[in-house]
PDB file of C-alpha atoms in Angstrom:
ATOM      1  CA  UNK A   1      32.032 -12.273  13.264  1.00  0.00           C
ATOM      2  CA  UNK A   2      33.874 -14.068  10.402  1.00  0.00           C
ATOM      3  CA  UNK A   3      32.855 -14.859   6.764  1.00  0.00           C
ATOM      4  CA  UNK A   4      31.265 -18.012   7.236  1.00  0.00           C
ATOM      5  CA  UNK A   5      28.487 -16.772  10.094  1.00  0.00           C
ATOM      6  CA  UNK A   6      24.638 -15.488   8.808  1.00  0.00           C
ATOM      7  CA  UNK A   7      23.931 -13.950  11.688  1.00  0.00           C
ATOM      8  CA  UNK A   8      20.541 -11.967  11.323  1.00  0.00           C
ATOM      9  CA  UNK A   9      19.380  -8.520  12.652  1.00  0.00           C
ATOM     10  CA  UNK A  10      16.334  -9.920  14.705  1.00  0.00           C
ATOM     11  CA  UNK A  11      13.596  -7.217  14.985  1.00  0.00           C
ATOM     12  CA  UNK A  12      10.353  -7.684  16.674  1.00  0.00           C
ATOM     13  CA  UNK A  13       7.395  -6.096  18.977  1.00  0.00           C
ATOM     14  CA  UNK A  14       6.376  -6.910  22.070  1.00  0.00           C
ATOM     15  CA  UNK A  15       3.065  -8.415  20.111  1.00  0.00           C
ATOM     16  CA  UNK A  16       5.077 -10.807  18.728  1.00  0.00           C
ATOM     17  CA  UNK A  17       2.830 -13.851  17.714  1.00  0.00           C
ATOM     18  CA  UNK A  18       4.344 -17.048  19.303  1.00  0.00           C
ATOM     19  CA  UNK A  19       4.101 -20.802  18.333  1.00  0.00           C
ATOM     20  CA  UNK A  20       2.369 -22.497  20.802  1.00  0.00           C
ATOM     21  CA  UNK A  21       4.109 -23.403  23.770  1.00  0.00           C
ATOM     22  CA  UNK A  22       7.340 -21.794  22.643  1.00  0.00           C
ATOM     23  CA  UNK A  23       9.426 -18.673  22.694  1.00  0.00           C
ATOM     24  CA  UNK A  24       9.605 -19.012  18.568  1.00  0.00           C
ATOM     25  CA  UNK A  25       8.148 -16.506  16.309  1.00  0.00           C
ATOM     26  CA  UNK A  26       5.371 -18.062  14.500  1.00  0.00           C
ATOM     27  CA  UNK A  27       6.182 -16.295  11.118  1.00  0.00           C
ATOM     28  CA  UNK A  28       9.755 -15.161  10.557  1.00  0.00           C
ATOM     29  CA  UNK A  29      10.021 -12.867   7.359  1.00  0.00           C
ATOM     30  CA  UNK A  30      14.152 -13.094   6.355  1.00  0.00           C
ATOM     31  CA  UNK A  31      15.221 -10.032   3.806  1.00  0.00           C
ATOM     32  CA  UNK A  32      18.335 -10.153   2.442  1.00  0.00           C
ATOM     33  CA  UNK A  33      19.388  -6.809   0.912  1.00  0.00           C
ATOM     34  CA  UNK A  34      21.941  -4.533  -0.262  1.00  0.00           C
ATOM     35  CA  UNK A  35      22.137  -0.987   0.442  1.00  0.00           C
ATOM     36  CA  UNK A  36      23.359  -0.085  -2.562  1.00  0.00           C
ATOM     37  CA  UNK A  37      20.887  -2.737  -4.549  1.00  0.00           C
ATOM     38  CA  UNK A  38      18.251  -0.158  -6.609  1.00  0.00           C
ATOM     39  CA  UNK A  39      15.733  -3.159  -6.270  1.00  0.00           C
ATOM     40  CA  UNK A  40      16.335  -3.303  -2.812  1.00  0.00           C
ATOM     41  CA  UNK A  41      15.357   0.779  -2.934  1.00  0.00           C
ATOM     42  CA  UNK A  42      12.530  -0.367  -5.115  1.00  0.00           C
ATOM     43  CA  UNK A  43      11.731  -3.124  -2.567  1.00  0.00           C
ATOM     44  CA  UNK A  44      12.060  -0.397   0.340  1.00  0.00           C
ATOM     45  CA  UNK A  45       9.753   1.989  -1.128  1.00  0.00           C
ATOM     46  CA  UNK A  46       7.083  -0.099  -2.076  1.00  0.00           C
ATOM     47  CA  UNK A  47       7.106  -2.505   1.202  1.00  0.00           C
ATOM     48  CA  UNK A  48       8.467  -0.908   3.835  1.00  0.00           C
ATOM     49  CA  UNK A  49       5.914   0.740   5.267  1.00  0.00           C
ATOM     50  CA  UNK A  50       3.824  -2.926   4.841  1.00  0.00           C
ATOM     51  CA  UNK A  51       6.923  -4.792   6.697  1.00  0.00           C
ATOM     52  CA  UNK A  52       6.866  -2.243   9.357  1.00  0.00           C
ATOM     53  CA  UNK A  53       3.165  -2.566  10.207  1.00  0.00           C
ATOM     54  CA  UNK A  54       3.637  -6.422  10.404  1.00  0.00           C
ATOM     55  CA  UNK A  55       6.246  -6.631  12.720  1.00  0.00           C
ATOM     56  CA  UNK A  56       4.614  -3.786  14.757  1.00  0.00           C
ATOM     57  CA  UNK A  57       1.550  -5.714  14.713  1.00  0.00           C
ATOM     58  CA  UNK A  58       3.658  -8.860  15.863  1.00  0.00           C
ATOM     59  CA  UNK A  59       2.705 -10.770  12.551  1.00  0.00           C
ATOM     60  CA  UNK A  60       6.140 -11.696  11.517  1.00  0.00           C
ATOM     61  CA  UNK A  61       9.910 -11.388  13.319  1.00  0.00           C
ATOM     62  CA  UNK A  62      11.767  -9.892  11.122  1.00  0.00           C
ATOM     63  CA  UNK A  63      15.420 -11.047  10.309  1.00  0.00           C
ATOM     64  CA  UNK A  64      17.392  -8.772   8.085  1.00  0.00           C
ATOM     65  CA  UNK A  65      20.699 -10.087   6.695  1.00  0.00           C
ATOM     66  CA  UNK A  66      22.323  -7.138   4.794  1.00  0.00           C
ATOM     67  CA  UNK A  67      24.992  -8.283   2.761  1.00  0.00           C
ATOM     68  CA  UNK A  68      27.323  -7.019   0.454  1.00  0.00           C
ATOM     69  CA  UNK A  69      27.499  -8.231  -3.272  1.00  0.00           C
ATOM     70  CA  UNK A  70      27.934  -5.116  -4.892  1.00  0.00           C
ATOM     71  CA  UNK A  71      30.942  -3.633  -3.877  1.00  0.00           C
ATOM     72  CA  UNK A  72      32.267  -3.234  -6.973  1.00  0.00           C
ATOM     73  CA  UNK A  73      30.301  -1.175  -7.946  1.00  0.00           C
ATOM     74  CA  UNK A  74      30.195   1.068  -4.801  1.00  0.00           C
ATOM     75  CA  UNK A  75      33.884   1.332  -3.837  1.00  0.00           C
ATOM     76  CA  UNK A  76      33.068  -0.755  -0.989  1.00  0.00           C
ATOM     77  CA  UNK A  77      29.864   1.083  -0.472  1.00  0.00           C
ATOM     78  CA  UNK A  78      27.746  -2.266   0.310  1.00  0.00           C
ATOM     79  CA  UNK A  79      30.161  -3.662   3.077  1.00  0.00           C
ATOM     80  CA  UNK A  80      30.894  -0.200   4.528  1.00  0.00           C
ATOM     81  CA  UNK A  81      27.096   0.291   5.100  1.00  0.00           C
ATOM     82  CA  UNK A  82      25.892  -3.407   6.162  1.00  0.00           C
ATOM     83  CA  UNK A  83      29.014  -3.175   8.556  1.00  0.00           C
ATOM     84  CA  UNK A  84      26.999  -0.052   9.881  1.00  0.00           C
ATOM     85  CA  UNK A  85      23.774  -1.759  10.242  1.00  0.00           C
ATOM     86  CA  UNK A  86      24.979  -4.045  12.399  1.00  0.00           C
ATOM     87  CA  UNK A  87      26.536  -1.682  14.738  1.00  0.00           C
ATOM     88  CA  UNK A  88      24.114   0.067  14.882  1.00  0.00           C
ATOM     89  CA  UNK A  89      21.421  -3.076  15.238  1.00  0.00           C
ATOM     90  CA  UNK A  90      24.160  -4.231  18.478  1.00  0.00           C
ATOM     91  CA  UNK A  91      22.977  -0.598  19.947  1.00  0.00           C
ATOM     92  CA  UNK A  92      19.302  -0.505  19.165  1.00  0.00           C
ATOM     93  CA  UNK A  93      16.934  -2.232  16.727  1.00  0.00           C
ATOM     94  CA  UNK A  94      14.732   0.598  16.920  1.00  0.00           C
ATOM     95  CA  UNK A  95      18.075   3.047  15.804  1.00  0.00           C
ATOM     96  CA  UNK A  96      18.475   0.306  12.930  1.00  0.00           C
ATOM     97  CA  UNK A  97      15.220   0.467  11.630  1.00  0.00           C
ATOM     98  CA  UNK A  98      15.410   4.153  11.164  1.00  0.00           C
ATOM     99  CA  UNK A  99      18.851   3.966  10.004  1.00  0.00           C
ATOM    100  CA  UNK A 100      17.409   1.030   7.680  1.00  0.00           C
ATOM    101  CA  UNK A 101      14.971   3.729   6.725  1.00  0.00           C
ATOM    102  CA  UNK A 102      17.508   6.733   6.072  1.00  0.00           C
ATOM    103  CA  UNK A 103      20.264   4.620   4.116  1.00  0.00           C
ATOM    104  CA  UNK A 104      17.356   3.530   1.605  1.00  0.00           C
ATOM    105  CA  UNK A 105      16.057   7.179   1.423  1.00  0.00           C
ATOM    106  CA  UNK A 106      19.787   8.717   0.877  1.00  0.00           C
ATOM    107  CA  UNK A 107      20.647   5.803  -1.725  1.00  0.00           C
ATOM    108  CA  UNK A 108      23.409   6.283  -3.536  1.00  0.00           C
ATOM    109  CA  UNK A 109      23.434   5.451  -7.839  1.00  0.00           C
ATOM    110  CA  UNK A 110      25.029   2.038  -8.145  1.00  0.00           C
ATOM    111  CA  UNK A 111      28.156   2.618  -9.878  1.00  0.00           C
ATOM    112  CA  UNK A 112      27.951   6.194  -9.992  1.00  0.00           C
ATOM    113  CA  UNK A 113      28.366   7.381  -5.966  1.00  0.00           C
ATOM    114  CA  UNK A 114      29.455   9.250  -4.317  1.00  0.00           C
ATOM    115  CA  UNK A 115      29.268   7.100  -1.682  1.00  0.00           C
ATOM    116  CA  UNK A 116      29.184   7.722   1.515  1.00  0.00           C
ATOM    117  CA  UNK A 117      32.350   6.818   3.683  1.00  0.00           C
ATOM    118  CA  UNK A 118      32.519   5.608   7.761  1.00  0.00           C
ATOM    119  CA  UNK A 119      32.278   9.347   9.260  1.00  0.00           C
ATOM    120  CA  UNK A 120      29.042  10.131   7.065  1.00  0.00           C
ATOM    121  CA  UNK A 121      27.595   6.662   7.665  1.00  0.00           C
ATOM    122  CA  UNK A 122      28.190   7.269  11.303  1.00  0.00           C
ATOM    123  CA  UNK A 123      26.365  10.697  11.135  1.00  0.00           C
ATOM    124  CA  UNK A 124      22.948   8.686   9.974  1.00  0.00           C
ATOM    125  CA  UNK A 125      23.719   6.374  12.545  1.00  0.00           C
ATOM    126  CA  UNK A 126      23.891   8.899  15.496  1.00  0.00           C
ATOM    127  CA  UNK A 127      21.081  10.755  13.600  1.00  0.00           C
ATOM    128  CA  UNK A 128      18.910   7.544  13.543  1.00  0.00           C
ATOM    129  CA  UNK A 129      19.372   7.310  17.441  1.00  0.00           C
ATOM    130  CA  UNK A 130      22.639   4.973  17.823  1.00  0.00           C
ATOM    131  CA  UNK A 131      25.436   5.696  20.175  1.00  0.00           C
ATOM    132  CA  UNK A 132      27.895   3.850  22.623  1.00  0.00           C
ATOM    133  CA  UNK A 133      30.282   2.081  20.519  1.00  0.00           C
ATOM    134  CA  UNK A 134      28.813   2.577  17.148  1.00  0.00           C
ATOM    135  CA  UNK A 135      31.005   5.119  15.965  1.00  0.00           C
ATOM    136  CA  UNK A 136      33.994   2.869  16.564  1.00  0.00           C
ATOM    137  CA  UNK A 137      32.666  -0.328  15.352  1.00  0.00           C
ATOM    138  CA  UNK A 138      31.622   1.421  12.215  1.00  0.00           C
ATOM    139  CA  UNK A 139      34.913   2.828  11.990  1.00  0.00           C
ATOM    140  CA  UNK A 140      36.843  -0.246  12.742  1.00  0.00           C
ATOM    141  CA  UNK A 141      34.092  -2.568  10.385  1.00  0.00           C
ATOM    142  CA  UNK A 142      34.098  -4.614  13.044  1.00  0.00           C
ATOM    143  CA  UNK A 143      31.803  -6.975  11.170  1.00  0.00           C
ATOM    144  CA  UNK A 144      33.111  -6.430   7.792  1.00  0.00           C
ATOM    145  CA  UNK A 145      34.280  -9.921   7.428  1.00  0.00           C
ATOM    146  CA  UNK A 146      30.725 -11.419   8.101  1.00  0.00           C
ATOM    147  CA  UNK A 147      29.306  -9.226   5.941  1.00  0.00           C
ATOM    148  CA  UNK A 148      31.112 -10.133   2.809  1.00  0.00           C
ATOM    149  CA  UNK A 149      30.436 -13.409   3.066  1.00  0.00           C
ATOM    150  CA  UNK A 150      26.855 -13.307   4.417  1.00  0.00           C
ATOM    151  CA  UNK A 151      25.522 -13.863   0.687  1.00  0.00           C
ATOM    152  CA  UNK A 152      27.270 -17.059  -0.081  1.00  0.00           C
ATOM    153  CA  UNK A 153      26.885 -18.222   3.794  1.00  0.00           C
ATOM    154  CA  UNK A 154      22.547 -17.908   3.411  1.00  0.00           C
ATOM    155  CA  UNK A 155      23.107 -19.341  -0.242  1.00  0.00           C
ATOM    156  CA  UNK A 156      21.637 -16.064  -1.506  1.00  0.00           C
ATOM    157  CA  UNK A 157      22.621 -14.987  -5.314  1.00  0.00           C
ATOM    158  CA  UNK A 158      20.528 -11.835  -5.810  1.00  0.00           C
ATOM    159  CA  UNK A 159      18.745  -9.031  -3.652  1.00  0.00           C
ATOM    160  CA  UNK A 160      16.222  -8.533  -2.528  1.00  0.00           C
ATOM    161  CA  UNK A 161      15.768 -11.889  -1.478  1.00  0.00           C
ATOM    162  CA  UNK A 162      12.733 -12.788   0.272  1.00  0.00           C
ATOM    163  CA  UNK A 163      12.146 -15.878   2.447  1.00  0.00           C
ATOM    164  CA  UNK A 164       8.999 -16.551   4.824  1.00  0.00           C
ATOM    165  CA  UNK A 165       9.962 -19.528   7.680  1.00  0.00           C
ATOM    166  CA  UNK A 166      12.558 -20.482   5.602  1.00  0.00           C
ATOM    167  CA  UNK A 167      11.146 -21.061   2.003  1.00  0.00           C
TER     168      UNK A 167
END
């Protein structure tokens, strides 16, 4: 993926409330976050567990965009681990939401670290369930590119951002 693409990290349940007549998700809930963001930690902490129970429940499709605008302040922390997520999302969504989980849990000080590097970030990926290629593709940041520019490709200036259908 390239620097102009938003793609999202789709997760749902097989509850999955539909609009009528379609395949679409009636409510999609669109979080754009950094991992190295301490709102997005904030966010994490006090909404996960709600986000969670509403895409179990099939309320909402989630779409996760994890981008990157903080890499100064990380040593390339924020690309390094949205490059993960989406290796690891290309495995399993159920892997991603635990490695979601696990990289808000292990968090790192913004612009204090250390921060973790590709082998350690592909330890909570195998940990979190991942395998196949993940190791590589985190190793290779095969989505790297996309990642950096995910924020200005969704028009997104801060994080967490929060959007529900859109708005």
């Amino acid at each position: 993926p390239t620097a102009g693409e938003a793609e999202p990290i789709r997760v749902t349940s097989d509850q999955l409330i539909k609009k009528d007549g379609t395949d679409e998700p009636k409510a999609v809930l669109s979080l754009y976050e950094d991992f190295l963001c301490p709102a997005c930690g904030n966010f994490e902490k006090q909404f996960g567990n709600t986000v969670n129970q509403l895409i179990d429940s099939g309320a909402v499709a989630a779409d996760y965009y994890m981008v990157s605008i903080l890499d100064r302040q990380g040593d390339g922390y924020s690309t390094r681990a949205a490059n993960a997520a989406y290796c690891v999302a290309g495995d399993s969504t159920e892997a991603f939401r635990r490695f979601h989980a696990a990289l808000y849990a292990q968090q790192p000080e913004e612009g204090v670290g250390p921060f973790p590097d590709a082998a350690r970030l592909t330890e909570v990926a195998r940990q979190a369930g991942a395998g196949g290629e993940v190791p590589k593709c985190i190793q290779e940041e095969t989505n790297a590119d996309m990642v950096s520019g995910l924020a200005a490709a969704t028009n997104v200036n801060s994080t967490p951002t929060i959007r529900i259908n859109g708005e």
